[in-house]
mmCIF file of C-alpha atoms in Angstrom:
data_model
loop_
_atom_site.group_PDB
_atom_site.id
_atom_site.type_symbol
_atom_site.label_atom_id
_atom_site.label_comp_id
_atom_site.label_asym_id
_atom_site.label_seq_id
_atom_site.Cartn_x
_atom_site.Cartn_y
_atom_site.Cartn_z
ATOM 1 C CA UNK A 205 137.159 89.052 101.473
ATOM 2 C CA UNK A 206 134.195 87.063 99.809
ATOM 3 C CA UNK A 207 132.166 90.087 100.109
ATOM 4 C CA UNK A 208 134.951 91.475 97.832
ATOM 5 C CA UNK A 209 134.960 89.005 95.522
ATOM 6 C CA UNK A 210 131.512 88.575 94.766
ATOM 7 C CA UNK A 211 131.577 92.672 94.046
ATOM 8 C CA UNK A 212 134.429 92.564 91.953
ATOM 9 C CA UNK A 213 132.564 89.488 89.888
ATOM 10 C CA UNK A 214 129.472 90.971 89.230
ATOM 11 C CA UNK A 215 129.718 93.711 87.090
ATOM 12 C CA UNK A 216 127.045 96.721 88.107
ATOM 13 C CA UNK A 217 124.050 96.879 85.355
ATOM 14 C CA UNK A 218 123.821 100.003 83.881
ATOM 15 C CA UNK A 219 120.172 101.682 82.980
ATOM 16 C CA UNK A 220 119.738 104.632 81.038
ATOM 17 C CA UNK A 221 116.373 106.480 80.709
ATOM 18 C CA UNK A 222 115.995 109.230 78.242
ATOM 19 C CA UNK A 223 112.268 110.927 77.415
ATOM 20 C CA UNK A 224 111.945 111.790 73.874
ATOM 21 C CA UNK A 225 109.665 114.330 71.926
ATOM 22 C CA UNK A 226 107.926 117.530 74.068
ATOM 23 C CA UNK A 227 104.930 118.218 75.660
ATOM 24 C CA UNK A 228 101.948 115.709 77.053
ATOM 25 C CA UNK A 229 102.684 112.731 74.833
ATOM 26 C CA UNK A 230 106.279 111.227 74.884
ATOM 27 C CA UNK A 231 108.581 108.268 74.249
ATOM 28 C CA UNK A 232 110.566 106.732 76.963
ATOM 29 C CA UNK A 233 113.563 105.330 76.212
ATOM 30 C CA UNK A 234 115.427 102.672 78.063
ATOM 31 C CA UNK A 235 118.926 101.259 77.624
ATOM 32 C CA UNK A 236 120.232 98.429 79.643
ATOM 33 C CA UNK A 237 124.121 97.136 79.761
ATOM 34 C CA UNK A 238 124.160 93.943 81.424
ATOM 35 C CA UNK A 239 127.527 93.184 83.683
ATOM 36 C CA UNK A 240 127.625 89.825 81.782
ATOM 37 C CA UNK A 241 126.870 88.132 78.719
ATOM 38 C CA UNK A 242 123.427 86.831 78.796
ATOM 39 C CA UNK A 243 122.953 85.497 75.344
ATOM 40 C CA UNK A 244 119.699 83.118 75.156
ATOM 41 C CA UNK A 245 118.215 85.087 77.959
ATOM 42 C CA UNK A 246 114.872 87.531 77.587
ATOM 43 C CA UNK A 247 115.532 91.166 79.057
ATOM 44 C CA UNK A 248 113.307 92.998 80.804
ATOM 45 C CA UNK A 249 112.762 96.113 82.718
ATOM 46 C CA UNK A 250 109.702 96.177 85.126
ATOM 47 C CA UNK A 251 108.836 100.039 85.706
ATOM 48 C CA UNK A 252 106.491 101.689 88.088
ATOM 49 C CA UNK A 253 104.542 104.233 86.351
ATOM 50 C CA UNK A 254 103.221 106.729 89.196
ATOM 51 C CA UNK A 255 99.653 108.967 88.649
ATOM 52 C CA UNK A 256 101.010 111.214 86.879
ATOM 53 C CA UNK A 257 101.929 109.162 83.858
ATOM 54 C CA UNK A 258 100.155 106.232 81.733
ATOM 55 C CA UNK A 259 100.353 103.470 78.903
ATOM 56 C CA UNK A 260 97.161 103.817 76.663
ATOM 57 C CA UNK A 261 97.115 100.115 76.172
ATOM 58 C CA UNK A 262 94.809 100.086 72.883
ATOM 59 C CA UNK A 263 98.159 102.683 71.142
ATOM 60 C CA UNK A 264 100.859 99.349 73.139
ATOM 61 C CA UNK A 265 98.274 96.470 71.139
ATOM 62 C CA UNK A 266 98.770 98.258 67.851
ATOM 63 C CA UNK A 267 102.359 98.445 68.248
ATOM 64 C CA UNK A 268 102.631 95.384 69.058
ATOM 65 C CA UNK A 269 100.668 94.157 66.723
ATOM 66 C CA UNK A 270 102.907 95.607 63.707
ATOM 67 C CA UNK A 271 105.907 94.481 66.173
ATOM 68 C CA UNK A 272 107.261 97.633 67.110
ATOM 69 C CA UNK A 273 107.177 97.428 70.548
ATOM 70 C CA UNK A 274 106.852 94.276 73.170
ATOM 71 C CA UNK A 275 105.281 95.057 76.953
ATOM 72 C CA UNK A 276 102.803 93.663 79.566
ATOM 73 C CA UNK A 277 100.785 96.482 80.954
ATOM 74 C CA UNK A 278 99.263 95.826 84.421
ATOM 75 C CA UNK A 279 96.269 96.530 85.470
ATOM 76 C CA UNK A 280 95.173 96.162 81.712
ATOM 77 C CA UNK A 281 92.638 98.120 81.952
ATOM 78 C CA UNK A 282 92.845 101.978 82.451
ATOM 79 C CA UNK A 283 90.676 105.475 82.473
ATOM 80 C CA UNK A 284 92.690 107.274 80.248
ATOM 81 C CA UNK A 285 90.366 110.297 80.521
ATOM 82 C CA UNK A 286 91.069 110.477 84.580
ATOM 83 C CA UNK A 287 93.660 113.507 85.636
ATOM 84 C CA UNK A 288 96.414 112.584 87.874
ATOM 85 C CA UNK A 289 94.609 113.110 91.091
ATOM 86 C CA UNK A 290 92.494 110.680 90.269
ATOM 87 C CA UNK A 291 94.490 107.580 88.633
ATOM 88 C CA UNK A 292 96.607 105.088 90.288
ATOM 89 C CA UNK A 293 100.278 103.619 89.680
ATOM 90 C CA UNK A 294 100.883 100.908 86.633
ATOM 91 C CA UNK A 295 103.059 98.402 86.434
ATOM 92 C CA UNK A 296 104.716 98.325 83.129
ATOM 93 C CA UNK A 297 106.979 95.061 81.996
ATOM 94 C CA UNK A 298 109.136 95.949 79.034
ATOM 95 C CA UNK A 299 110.472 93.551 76.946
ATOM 96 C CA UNK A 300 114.092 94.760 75.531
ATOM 97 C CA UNK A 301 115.986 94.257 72.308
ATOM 98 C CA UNK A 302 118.910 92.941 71.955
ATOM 99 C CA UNK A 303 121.600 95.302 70.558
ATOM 100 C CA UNK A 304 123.779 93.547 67.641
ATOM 101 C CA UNK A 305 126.758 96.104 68.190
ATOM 102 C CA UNK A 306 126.822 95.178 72.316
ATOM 103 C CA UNK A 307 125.965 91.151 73.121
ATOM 104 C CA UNK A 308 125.479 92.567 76.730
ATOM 105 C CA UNK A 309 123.318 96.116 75.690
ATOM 106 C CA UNK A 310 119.653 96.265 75.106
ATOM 107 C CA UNK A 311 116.653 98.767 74.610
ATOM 108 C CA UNK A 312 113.604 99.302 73.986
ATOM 109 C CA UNK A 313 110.679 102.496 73.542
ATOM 110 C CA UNK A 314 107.449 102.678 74.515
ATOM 111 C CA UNK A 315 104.640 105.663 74.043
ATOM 112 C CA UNK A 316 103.449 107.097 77.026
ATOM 113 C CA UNK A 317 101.389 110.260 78.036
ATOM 114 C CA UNK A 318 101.215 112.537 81.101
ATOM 115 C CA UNK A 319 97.971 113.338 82.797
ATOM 116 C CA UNK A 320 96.379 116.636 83.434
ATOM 117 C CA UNK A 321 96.919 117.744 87.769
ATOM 118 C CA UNK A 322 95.164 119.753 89.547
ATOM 119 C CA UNK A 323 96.125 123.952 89.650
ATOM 120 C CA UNK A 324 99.260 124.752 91.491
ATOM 121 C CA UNK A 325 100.088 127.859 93.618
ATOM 122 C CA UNK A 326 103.413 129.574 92.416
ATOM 123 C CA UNK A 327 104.563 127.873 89.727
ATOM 124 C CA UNK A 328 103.501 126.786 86.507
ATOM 125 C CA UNK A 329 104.742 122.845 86.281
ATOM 126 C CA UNK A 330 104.159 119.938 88.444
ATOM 127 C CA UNK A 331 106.840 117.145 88.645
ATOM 128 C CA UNK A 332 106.544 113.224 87.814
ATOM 129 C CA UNK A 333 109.180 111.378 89.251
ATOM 130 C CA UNK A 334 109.715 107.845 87.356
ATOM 131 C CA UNK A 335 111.994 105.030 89.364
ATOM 132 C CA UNK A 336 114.474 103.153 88.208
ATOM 133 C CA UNK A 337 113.654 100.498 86.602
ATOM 134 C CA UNK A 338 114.136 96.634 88.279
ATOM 135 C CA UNK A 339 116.047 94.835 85.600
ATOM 136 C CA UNK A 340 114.844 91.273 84.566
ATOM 137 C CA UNK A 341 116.014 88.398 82.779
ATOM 138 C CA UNK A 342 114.704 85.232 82.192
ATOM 139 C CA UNK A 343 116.802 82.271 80.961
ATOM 140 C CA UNK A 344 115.406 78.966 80.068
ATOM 141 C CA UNK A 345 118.950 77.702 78.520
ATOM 142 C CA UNK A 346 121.411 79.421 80.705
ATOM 143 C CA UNK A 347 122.927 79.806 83.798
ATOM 144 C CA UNK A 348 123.131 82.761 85.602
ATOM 145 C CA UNK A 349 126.299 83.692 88.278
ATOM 146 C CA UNK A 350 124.394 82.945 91.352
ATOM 147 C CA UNK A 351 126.879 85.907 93.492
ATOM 148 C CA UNK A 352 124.842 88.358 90.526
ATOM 149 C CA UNK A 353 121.464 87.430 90.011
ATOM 150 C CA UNK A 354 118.310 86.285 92.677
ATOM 151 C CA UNK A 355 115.240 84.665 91.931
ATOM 152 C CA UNK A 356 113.056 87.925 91.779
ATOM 153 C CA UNK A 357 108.858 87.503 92.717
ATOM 154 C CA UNK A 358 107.597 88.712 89.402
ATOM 155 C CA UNK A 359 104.325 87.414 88.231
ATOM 156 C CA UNK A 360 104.970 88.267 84.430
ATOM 157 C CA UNK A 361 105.238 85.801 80.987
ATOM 158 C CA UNK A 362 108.398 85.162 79.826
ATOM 159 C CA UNK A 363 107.144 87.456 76.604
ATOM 160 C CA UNK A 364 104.390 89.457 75.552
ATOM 161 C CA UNK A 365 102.992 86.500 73.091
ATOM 162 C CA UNK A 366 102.659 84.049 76.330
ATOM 163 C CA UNK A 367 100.395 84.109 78.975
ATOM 164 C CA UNK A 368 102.624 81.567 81.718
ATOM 165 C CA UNK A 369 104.498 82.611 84.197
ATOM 166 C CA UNK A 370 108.126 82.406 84.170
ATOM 167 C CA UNK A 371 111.050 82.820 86.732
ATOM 168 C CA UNK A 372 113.016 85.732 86.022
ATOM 169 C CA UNK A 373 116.311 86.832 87.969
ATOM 170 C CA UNK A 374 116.893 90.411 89.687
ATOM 171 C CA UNK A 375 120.604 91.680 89.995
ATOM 172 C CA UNK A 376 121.537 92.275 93.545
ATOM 173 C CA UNK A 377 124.345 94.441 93.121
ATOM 174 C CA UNK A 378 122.696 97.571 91.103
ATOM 175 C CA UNK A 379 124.350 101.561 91.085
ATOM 176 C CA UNK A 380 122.290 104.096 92.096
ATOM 177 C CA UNK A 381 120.151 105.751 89.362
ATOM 178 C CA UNK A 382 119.388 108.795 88.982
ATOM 179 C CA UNK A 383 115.765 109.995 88.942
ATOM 180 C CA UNK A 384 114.007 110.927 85.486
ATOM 181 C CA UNK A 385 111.524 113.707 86.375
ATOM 182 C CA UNK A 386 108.549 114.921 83.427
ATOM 183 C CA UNK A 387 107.474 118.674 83.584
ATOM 184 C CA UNK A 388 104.057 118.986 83.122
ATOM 185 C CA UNK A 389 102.506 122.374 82.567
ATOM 186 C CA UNK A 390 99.796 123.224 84.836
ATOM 187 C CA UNK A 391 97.087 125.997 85.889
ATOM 188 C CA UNK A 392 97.835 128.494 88.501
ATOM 189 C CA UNK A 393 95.210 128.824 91.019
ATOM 190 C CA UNK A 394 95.600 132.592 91.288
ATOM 191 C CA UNK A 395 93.853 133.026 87.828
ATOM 192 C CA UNK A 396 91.205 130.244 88.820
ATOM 193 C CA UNK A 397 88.485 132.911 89.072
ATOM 194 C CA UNK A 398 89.745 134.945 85.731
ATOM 195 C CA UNK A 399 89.461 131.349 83.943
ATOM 196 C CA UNK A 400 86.161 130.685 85.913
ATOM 197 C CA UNK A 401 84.486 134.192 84.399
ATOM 198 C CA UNK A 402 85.749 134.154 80.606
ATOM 199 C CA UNK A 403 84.480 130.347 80.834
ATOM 200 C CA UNK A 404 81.503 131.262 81.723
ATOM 201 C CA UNK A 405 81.024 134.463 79.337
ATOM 202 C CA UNK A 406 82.101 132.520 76.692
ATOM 203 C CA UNK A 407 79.669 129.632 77.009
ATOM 204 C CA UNK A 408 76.667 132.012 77.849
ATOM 205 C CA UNK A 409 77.927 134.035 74.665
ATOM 206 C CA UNK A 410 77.654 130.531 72.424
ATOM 207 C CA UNK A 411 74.476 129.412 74.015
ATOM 208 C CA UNK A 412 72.738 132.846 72.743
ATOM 209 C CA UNK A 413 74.453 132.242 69.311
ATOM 210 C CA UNK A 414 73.243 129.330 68.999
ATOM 211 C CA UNK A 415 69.773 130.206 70.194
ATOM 212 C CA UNK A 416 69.487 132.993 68.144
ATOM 213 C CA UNK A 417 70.411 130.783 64.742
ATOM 214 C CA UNK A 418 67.635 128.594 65.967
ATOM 215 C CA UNK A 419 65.184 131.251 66.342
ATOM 216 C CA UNK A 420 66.432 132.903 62.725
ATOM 217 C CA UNK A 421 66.481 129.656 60.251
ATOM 218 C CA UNK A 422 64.710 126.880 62.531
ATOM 219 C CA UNK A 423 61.120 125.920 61.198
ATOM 220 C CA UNK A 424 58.768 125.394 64.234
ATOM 221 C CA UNK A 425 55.346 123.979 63.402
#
């Protein structure tokens, strides 16, 4: 019966994910309805970002320098030039806004951009599969139900202006998500030798372009 009670007291959070624009270079969405009021609190939703998919923290700096976006990218430092077989997973803390028509809904956006992968056999699209999100809050003025919300181990600032650590609060009763997969178009490996040859013609053919402008207009003492 307390297990009951507890359930029927904590209202299930409710994330949506959406990916805006097409191709390489996107916007992710992300909506959060709390199951209670949490006014005074800062919102958050801590993201795993696998390979496949990255922040380019210099683009996150100058949003948040004009104040357009708020996040704590981790590691802060990243090889935005590496393809997916060769990157690692980021941890992405996103700071949400506070929506004036809800007092429990919040969102936020942030850029981010998938990575080149490797040739596949068969099909023409590889598939990045992004988690739910774990959502945070951290409330320096407030109390939070303690049947709803657990101490979560998060290492992050209470804010993307601080540098301390805060303690921010998990829910414990959360629905099951649904995943939010990104197509990205890739190579077949059947054509791997066709691209191989008109690669190579094609740089031989610019190489003796180039060397026969030289030999044409260059002055050589």
């Amino acid at each position: 019966c307390v297990t009951l009670d507890v359930q029927a007291a904590c209202r299930d959070t409710t994330v949506i994910r959406e990916l805006l624009k097409e191709g390489f270079h996107r916007d992710l969405l992300v909506k959060v309805e709390l199951g209670e009021d949490a006014g005074g609190c800062a919102v958050a939703a801590r993201m795993r970002l696998p390979p496949g998919i990255y922040v380019d923290p210099y683009e996150l700096a100058t949003l948040q320098q004009h104040n357009l976006t708020k996040a704590v990218l981790t590691p802060d430092v990243i090889d935005l030039e590496a393809p997916e077989y060769l990157a690692r997973d980021l941890i992405l803390l996103l700071f949400l806004e506070s929506d004036p028509r809800c007092s429990r809904c919040f969102r936020a956006a942030v850029p981010v951009h998938a990575r080149y992968h490797r040739p596949a056999e068969g099909t023409e699209e590889a598939l990045v599969v992004l988690e739910s999100p774990e959502v945070l809050l951290c409330c320096c003025h407030s109390h939070l139900s303690a049947e709803c919300w657990e101490p979560a181990v998060v290492d992050a600032p209470c804010s993307s202006d601080s540098t301390g650590p805060c303690q921010w609060h998990s829910t414990k009763h959360r629905p099951a998500y649904e995943e939010l997969m990104l197509r990205v178009p890739v190579g077949l490996r059947e054509h791997s030798s066709l691209v191989c040859a008109l690669t190579l013609l094609t740089t031989g053919l610019c190489a003796g372009l180039i060397l026969a402008a030289a030999c044409k207009y260059g002055h050589f003492s």
